[in-house]
Coordinates of C-alpha atoms in Angstrom, one line a residue:
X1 CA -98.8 -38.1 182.1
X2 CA -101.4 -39.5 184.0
X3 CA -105.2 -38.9 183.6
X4 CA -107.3 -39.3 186.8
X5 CA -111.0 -40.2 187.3
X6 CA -112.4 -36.8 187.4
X7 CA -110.1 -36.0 184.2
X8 CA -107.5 -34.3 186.1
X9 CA -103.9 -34.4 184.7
X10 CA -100.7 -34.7 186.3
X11 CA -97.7 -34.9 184.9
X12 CA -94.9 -35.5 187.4
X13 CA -91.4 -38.4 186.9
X14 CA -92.1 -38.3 191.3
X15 CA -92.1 -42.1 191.7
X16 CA -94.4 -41.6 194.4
X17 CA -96.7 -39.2 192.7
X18 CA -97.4 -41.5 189.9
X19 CA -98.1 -44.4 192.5
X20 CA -100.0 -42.4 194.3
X21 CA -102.5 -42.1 191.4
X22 CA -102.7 -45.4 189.5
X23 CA -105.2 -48.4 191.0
X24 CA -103.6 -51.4 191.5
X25 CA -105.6 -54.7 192.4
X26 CA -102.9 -57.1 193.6
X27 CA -102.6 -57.0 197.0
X28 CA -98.4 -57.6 197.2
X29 CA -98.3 -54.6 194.7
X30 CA -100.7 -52.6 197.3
X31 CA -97.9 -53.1 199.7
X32 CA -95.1 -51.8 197.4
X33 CA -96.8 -48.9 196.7
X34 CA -97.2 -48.0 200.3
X35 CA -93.5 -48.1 200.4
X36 CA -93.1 -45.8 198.6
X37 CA -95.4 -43.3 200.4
X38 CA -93.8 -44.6 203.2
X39 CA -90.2 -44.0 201.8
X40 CA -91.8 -39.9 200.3
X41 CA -92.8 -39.1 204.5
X42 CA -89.8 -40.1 206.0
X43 CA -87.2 -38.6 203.7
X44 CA -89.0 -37.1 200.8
X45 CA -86.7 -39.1 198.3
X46 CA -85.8 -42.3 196.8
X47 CA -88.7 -43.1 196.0
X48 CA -88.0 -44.6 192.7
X49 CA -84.8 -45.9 194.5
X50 CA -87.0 -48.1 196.8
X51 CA -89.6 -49.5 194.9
X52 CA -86.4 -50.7 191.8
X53 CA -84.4 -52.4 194.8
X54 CA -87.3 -54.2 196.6
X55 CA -88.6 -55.6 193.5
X56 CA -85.3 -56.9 192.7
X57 CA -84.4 -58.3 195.9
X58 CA -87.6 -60.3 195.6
X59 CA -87.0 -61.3 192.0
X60 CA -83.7 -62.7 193.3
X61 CA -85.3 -64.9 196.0
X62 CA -87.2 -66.6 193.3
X63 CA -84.5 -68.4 192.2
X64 CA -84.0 -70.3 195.7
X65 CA -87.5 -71.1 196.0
X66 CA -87.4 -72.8 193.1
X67 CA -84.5 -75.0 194.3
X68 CA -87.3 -75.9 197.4
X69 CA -85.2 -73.5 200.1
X70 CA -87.1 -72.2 202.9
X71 CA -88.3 -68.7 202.9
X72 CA -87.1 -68.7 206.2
X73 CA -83.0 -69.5 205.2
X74 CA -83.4 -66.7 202.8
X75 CA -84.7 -64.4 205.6
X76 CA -82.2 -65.1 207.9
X77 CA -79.5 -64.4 204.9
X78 CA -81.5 -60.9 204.4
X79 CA -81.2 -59.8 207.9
X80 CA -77.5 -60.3 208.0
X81 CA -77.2 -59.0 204.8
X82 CA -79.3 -55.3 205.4
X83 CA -76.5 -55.1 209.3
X84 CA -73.4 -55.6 206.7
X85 CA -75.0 -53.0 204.8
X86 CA -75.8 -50.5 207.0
X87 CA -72.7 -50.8 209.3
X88 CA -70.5 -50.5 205.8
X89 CA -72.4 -47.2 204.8
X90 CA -71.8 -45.6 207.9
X91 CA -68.4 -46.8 208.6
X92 CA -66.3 -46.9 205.1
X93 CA -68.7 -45.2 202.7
X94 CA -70.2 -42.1 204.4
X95 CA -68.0 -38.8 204.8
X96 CA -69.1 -36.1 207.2
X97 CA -70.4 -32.8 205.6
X98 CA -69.9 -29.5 206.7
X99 CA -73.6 -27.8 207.0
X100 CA -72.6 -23.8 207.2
X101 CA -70.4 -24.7 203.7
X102 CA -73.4 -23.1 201.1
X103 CA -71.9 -24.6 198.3
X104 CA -71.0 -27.8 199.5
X105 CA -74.8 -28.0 200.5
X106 CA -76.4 -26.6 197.4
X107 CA -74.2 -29.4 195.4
X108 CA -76.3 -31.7 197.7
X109 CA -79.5 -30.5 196.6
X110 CA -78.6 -30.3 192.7
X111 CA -78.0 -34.6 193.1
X112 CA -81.4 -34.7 194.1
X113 CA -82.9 -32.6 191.3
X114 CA -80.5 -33.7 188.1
X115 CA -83.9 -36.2 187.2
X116 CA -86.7 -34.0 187.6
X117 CA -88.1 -31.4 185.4
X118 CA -87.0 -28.1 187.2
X119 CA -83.3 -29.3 186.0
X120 CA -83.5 -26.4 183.7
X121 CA -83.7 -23.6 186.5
X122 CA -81.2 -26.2 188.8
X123 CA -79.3 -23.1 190.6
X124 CA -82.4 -21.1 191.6
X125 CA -84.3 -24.1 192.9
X126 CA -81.3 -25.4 194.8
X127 CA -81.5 -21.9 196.7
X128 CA -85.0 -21.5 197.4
X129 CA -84.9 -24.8 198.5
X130 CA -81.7 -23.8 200.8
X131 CA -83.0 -20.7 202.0
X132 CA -86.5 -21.9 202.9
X133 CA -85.1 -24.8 205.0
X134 CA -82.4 -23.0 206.7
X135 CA -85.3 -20.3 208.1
X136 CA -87.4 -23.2 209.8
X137 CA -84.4 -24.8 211.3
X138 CA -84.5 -24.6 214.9
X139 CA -81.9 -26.1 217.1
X140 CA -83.0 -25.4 220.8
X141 CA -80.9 -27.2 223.5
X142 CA -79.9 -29.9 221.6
X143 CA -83.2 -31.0 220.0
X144 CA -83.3 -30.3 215.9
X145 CA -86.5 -28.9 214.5
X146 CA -87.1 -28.8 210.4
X147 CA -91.1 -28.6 210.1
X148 CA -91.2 -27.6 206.2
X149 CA -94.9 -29.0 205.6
X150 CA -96.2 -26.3 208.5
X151 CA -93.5 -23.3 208.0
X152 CA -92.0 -23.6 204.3
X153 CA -95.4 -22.7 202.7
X154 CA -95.5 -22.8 198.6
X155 CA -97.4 -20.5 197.1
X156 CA -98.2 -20.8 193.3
X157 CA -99.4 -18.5 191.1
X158 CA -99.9 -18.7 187.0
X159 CA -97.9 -16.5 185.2
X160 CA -95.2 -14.9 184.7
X161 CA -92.2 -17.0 184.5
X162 CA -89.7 -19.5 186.8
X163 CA -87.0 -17.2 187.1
X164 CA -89.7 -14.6 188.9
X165 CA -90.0 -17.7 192.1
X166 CA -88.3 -16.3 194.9
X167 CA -88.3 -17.5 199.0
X168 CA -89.8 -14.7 200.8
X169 CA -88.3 -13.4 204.2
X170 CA -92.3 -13.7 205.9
X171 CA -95.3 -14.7 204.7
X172 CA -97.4 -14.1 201.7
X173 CA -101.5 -14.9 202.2
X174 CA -104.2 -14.5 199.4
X175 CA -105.9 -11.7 201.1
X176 CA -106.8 -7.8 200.7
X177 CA -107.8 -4.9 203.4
X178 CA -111.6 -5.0 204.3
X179 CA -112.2 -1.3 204.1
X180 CA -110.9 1.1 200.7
X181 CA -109.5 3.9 203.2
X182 CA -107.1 1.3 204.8
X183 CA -103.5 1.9 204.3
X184 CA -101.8 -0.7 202.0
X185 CA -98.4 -0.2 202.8
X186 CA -96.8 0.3 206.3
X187 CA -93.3 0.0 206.9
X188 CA -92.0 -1.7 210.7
X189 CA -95.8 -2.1 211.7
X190 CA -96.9 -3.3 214.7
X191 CA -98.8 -6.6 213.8
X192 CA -101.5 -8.0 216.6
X193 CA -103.2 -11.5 215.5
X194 CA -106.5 -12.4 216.7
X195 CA -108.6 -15.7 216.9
X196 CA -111.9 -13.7 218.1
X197 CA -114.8 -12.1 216.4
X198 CA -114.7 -8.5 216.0
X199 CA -118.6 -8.1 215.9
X200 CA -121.0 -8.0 218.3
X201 CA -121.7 -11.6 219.8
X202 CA -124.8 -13.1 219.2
X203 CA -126.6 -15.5 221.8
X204 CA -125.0 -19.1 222.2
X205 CA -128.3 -20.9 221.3
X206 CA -131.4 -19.8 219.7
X207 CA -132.5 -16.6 221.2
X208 CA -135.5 -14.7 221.0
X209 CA -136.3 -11.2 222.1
X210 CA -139.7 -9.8 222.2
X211 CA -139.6 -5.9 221.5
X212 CA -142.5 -3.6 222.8
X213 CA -141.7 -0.9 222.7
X214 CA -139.8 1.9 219.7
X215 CA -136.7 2.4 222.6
X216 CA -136.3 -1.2 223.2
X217 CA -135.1 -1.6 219.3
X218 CA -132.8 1.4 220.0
X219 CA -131.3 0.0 223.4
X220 CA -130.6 -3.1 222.0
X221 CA -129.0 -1.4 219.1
X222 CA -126.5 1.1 221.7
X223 CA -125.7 -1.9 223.7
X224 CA -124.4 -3.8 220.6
X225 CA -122.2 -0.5 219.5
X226 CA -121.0 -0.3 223.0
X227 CA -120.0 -3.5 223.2
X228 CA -117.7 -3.2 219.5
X229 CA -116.6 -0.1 220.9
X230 CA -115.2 -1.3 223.7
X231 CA -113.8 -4.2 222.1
X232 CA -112.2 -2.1 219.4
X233 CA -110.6 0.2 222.2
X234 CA -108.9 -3.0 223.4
X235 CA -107.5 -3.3 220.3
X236 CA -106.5 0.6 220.1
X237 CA -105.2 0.9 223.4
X238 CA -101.7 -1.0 222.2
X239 CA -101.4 1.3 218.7
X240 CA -101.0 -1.8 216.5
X241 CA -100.6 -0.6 212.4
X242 CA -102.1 -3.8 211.4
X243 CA -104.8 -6.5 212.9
X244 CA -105.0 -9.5 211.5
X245 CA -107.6 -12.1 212.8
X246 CA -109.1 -15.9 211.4
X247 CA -113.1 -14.4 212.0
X248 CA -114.8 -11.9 210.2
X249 CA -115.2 -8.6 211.0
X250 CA -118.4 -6.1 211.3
X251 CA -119.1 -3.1 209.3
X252 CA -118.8 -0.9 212.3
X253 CA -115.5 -2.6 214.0
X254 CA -114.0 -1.7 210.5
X255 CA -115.3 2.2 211.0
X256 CA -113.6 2.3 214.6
X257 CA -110.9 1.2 213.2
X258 CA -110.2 2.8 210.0
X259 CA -110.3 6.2 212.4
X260 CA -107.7 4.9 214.5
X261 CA -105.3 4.7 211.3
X262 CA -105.5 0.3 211.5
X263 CA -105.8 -1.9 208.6
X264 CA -107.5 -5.2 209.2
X265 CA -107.5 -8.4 207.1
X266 CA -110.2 -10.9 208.5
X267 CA -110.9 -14.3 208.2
X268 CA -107.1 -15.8 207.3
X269 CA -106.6 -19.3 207.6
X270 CA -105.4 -21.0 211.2
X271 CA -101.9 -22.9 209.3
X272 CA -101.4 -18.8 207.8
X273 CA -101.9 -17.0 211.2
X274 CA -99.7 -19.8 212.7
X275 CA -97.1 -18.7 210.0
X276 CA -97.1 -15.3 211.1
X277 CA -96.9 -15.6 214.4
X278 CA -93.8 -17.2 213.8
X279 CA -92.5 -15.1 211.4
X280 CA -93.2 -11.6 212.8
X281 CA -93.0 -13.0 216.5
X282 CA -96.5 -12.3 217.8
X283 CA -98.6 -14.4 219.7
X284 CA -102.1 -15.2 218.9
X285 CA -104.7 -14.0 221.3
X286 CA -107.8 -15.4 221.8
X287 CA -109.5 -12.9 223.4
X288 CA -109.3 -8.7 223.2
X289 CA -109.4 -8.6 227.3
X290 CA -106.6 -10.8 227.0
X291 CA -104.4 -8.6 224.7
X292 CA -101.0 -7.9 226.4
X293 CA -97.5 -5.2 224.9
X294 CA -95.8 -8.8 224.6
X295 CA -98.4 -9.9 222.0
X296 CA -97.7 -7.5 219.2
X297 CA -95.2 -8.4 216.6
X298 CA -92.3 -6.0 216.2
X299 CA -90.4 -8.4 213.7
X300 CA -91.3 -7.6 210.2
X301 CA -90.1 -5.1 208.2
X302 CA -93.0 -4.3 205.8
X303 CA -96.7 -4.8 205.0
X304 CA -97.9 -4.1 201.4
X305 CA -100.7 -5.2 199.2
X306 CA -99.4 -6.0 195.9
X307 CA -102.0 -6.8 193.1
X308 CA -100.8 -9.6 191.0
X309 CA -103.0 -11.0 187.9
X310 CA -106.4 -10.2 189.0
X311 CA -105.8 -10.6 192.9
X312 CA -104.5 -8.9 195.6
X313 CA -101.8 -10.9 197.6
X314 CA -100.9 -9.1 201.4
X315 CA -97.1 -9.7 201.7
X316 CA -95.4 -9.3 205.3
X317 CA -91.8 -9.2 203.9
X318 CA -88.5 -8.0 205.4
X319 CA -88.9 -10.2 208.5
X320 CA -85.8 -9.7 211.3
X321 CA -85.3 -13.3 211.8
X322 CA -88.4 -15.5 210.3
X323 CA -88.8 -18.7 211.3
X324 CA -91.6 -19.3 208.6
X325 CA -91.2 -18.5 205.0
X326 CA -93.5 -18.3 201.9
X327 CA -92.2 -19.1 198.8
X328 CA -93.6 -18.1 195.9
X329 CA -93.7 -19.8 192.9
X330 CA -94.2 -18.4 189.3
X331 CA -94.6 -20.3 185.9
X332 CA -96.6 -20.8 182.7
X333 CA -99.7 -22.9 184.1
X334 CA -101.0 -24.8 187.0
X335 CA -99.6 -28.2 185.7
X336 CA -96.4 -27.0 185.7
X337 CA -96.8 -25.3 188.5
X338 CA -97.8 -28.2 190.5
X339 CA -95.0 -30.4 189.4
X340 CA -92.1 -27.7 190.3
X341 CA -93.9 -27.8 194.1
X342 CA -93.3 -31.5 193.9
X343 CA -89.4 -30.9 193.0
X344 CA -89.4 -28.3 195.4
X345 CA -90.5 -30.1 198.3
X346 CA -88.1 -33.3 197.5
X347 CA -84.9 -31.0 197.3
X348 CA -86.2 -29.6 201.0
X349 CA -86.4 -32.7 202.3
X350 CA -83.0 -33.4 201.0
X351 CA -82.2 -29.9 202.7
X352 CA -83.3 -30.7 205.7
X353 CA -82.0 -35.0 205.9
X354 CA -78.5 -33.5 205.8
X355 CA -79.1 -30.4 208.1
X356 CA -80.7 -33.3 210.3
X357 CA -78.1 -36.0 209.9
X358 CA -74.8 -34.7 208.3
X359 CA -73.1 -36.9 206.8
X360 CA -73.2 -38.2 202.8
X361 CA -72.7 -40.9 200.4
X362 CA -71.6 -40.9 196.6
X363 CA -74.8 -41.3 194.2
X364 CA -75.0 -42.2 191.0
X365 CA -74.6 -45.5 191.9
X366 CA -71.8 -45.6 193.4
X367 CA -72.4 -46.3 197.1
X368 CA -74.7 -49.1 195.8
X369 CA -71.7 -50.7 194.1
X370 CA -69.4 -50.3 196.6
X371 CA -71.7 -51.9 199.1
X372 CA -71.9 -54.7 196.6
X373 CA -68.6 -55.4 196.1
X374 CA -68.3 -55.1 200.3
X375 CA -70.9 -58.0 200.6
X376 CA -69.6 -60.3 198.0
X377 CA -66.2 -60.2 200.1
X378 CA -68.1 -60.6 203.2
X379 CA -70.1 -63.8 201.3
X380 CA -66.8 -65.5 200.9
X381 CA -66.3 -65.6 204.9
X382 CA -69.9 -67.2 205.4
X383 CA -70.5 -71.1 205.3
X384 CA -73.3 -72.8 205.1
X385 CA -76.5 -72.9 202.4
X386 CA -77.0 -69.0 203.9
X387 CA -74.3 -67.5 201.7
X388 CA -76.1 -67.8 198.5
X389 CA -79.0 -65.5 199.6
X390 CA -76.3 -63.5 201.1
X391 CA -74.6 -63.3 197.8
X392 CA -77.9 -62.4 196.1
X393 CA -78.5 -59.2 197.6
X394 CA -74.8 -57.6 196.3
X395 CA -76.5 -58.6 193.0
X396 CA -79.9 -56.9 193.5
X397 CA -78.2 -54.1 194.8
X398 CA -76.5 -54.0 191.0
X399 CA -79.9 -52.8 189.9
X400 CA -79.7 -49.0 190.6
X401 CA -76.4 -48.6 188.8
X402 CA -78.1 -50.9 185.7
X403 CA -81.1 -48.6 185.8
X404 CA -79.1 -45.5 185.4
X405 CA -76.7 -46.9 182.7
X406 CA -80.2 -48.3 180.6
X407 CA -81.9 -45.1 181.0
X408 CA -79.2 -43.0 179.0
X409 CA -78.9 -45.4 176.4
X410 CA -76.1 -47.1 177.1
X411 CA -75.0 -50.4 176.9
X412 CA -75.9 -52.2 180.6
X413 CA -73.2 -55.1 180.7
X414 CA -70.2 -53.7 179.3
X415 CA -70.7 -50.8 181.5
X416 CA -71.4 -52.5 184.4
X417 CA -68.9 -55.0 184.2
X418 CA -66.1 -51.7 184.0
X419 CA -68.1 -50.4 186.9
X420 CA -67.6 -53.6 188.9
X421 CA -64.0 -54.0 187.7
X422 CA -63.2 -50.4 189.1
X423 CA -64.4 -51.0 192.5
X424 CA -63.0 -54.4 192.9
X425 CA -59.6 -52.8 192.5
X426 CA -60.9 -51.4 195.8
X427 CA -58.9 -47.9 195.5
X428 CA -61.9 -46.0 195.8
X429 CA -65.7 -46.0 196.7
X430 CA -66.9 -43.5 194.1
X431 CA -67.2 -44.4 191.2
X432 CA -70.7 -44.1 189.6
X433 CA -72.3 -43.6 186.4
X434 CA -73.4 -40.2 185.0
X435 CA -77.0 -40.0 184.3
X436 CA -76.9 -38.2 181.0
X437 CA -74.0 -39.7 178.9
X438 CA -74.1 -43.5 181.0
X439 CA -69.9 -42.8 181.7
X440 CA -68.7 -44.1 184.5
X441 CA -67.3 -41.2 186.3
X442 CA -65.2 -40.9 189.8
X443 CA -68.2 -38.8 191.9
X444 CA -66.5 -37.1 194.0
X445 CA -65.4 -34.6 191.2
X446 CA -68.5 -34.8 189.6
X447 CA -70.3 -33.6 192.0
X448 CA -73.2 -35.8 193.1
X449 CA -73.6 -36.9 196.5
X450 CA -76.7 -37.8 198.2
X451 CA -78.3 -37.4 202.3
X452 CA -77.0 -40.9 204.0
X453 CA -80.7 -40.8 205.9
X454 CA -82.3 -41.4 202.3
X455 CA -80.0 -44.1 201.9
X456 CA -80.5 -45.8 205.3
X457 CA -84.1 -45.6 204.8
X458 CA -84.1 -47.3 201.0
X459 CA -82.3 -49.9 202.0
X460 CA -84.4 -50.7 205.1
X461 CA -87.5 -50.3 203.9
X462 CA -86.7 -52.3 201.0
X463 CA -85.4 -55.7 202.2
X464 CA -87.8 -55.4 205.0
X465 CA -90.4 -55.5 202.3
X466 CA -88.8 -58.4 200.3
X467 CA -88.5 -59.9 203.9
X468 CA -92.3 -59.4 204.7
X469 CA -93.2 -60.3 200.8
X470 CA -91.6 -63.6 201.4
X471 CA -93.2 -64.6 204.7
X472 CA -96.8 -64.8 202.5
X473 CA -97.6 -68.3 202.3
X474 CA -100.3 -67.8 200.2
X475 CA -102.6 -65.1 199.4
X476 CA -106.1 -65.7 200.0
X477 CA -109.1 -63.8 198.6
X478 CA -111.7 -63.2 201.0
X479 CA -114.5 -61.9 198.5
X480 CA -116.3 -65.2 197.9
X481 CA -115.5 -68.8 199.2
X482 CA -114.7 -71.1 196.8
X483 CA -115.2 -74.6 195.8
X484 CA -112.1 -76.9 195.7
X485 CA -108.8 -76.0 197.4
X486 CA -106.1 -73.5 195.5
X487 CA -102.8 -74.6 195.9
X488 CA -101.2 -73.6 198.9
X489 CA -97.2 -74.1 198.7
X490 CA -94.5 -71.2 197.2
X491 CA -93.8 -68.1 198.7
X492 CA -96.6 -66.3 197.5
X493 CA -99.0 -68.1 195.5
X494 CA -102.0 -67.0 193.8
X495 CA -105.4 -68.3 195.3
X496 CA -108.0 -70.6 193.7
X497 CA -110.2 -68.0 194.6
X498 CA -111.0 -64.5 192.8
X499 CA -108.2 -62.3 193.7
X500 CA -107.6 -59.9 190.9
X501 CA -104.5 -60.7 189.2
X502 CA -101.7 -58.0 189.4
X503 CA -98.9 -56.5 187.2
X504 CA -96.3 -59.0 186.3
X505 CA -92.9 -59.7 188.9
X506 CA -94.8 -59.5 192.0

C-alpha cells in the first residue's frame, strides 16, 4: 500500500507500479527502476522478474571484483553467457503454440494472473482479456497489429460487483443526448462522426460590427440561421439516426435536428471518436460539405443510453466486426478498481506477446532452471579465467526459482537442490515450483506456461543492465565540488562528494 504526496493510495503487487511511485536517490537504483518501466512497455510483464535477476547478476559480479578481475573479463563472460541463453530458449526450451486453441491460450493468460489480486475472478478476467485482444488484432498482408492502449479501452465504474465486468462488442463513452426529445435507443442506426462545429462560426480574430440600424440586428441574425440551416441539411441529406461530433453544438442545430428524428451527442473525446470509427466503420469528417454515403457507419447493431449510478453512459453495442472494444469494469471502489485495470492490462499484453510471437516456455521457474543447468554444461567446455563469470550467471539465474519457493514458505535449499537434481537428470525441461504450496511440480500438467517474448526481453534487459552497471567506474556527484579526491577504483564506487546514499545491494 503505498501513500503518495498528495495522499493518494495505491495498492497494487505490479512491480512496476510500485517503482513507479516510490523516490529513489541513488543514481544506479534510478537506472533499475527504469528497467522496469522499460520491461512494463515492451511486454507488459516481468516486471518483478527483471528487476530480481539484474540485481542478482550484479550481486554475483561482486565476488570477482573482489578477487581484482576486470569488469571487462566479466563483461565479455555476460555477453556470451545472455547468446547461450537465448539460442537455448528458442531452440530446446520453447514449444510452438497454437493461437485459434481458446483454451490452450486462456491457460496462457491465467500464468500471468496466478500473483495478482484479480486471482479470485481468474476465468472471467482471462476472457475479457482474450476477447478484448482478439478484436484489435489486425493481420493485414503480413504485418501484425495489437494496439490495446488506443483500441482496448477500460472503462471503470464503482459499484456493483466483478462478476458484472464484461468486454463490450463497441464502445461505451460517458455521455448523454443533448436535447430530452432525442431518441435513446435505436437499433442498426446509421452513425455519422463529425470533427466540426455545428454552430454558427464566429470571426477568426476579434471582430467588430457596428449596427445602425433595427434590420441590421435582424439580418445578421437570418444569416446566422441560414448558415446552421444549411449546415444541418448536409447533415440530413444522408438520413443518419445518430451524429456524433468532438465540438459543441448550438441550441438551434439541436432544433433542426431533433425534427429530422437525429440524436446528437457533442463534444466526445478525439481517442473515443477514433474508437468508433473503428468499431462502427465510419470515417470522421471534418467538414459537413465534405460528408460523403461512404462516411456513415452501418456496423453496429445498437445505440442506447443506459443510466448507471447517477450517470448516463451511451453504449454503441452489437458491433458486426469491431476492431475497438470497451470493457467495462465493475467493483466495490476506485482502489480496487484501479488495481484490476492494472491486472487487466498485464494479461493483454500477455494476450497479445503470444498472438504476436507464438511460441511458449514453462514458468514457474522452470525455464530459468533448465537454462541454468544448460549453461553450467556449456561452462565446462570454456577455458580460460572467462568461465567463472560464465558459471555465475546459471547461479543468478537460480534466483527466480528461490524467490518463488521463499515466498510460499518453504524451505529454499532443500527444495532447490531437488529442483536442480530433477533437471540435471536432463529428461525434461519442466519442472518448476508451484507458487502456492512451494512443490516442485512437472509444468506441463500443471498448467503454467508463459509468452517466450517476456522471457527474451527479462533476460536481455537484465544482463544488459548488470553489463552497463558494471562499466561505472565511479559515480560522481555533480551538485557541489569537493575538497580532496574520493576514491576512484571498484566497479561502482561511491564519491567523496554528496551523492545521496541508496538502498542497500546496488
Amino acid at each position: 500500500m503505498l501513500m503518495d504526496p498528495m495522499g493518494g493510495i495505491v495498492m497494487t503487487n505490479d512491480g512496476n507500479a510500485i517503482l513507479r511511485e516510490i523516490n529513489v536517490q541513488h543514481p544506479a537504483a534510478k537506472s533499475m527502476i527504469e528497467v522496469a518501466r522499460t520491461q512494463d512497455e515492451e511486454t507488459g510483464d516481468g516486471t518483478k522478474s527483471v528487476i530480481i535477476l539484474a540485481g542478482e547478476v550484479l550481486s554475483v559480479a561482486e565476488h570477482f571484483l573482489e578477487q581484482q578481475m576486470h569488469p571487462t573479463v566479466i563483461i565479455a563472460a555476460y555477453r556470451q553467457a545472455l547468446e547461450d541463453m537465448l539460442e537455448v530458449l528458442r531452440t530446446k526450451i520453447s514449444t510452438p503454440v497454437d493461437t485459434s486453441d481458446r483454451a490452450q491460450m486462456l491457460n496462457i493468460v491465467k500464468s500471468c494472473l496466478g500473483t495478482k489480486f484479480i486471482s479470485k475472478w481468474m476465468d472471467l478476467a482471462c476472457q475479457i482479456a482474450l476477447d478484448a485482444t482478439k478484436t484489435v488484432f489486425i493481420d493485414e498482408d503480413g504485418r501484425k497489429e495489437i494496439d490495446i492502449k488506443r483500441y482496448a479501452k477500460v472503462e471503470k465504474i464503482p459499484g456493483g460487483t466483478i462478476e458484472e465486468s464484461e468486454v463490450l462488442r463497441g464502445v461505451m463513452i460517458n455521455k448523454d443526448i443533448v436535447h430530452p426529445k432525442m431518441r435513446r435507443r435505436i437499433e442498426n442506426p446509421r452513425i455519422m462522426l463529425l470533427d466540426c462545429n455545428l454552430e454558427y462560426k464566429k470571426g477568426e480574430s476579434q471582430t467588430n460590427i457596428e449596427i445602425t440600424k433595427e434590420e441590421d440586428f435582424t439580418m445578421i441574425l437570418k444569416m446566422e440561421e441560414e448558415f446552421i440551416q444549411k449546415m444541418c441539411d448536409e447533415v440530413i441529406a444522408l438520413k443518419p439516426d445518430l451524429v456524433i461530433t468532438e465540438k459543441g453544438v448550438s441550441d438551434l442545430a439541436q432544433h433542426f435536428l431533433v425534427k429530422a428524428g437525429i440524436s446528437v451527442i457533442r463534444r466526445v473525446r478525439k481517442t473515443d471518436n477514433n474508437r468508433i470509427a473503428r468499431a462502427v466503420g465510419a470515417t470522421i469528417a471534418n467538414r459537413t460539405d465534405e460528408l460523403k454515403e461512404e462516411d456513415i457507419g452501418t456496423g453496429c447493431g445498437l445505440f442506447e443510453i443506459r443510466k448507471i449510478g447517477d450517470d448516463y453512459f451511451t453504449f454503441l453495442v452489437e458491433c458486426k466486426d469491431p476492431k475497438a472494444c470497451t470493457i467495462l469494469l465493475r467493483g466495490a471502489s476506485k482502489d480496487i478498481l484501479a488495481e484490476v485495470e492494472r491486472n487487466l492490462q498485464d494479461a493483454m499484453n500477455v494476450a497479445r506477446n503470444v498472438m504476436i510471437d507464438p511460441c511458449l516456455v514453462p514458468g514457474g521457474g522452470a525455464a530459468e532452471m533448465a537454462l541454468a543447468q544448460a549453461l553450467n554444461e556449456k561452462a565446462k567446455s570454456i577455458t580460460g579465467v572467462h568461465q567463472w563469470p560464465y558459471r555465475a550467471i546459471s547461479r543468478a539465474l537460480e534466483v527466480i526459482p528461490r524467490t518463488l519457493i521463499q515466498n510460499c514458505g518453504a524451505n529454499p535449499i532443500r527444495t532447490l537442490t531437488a529442483l536442480r537434481a530433477k533437471h540435471a537428470q536432463g529428461e525434461k525441461t519442466t519442472w518448476g515450483i508451484d507458487g502456492n504450496t512451494g512443490n516442485i511440480v512437472d509444468m506441463e500438467e500443471f498448467g503454467v506456461w508463459e509468452p517466450m517474448t517476456v522471457k527474451l526481453q527479462v533476460y536481455k534487459t537484465a544482463v544488459e543492465t548488470a553489463i552497463l552497471l558494471l562499466r561505472i567506474d565511479d559515480i560522481v556527484s555533480g551538485t557541489k565540488k569537493q575538497m580532496g579526491g574520493g576514491d576512484s577504483g571498484g566497479a561502482a564506487s561511491q564519491p567523496s562528494g554528496p551523492a545521496p546514499p541508496g538502498p542497500e545491494g546496488e
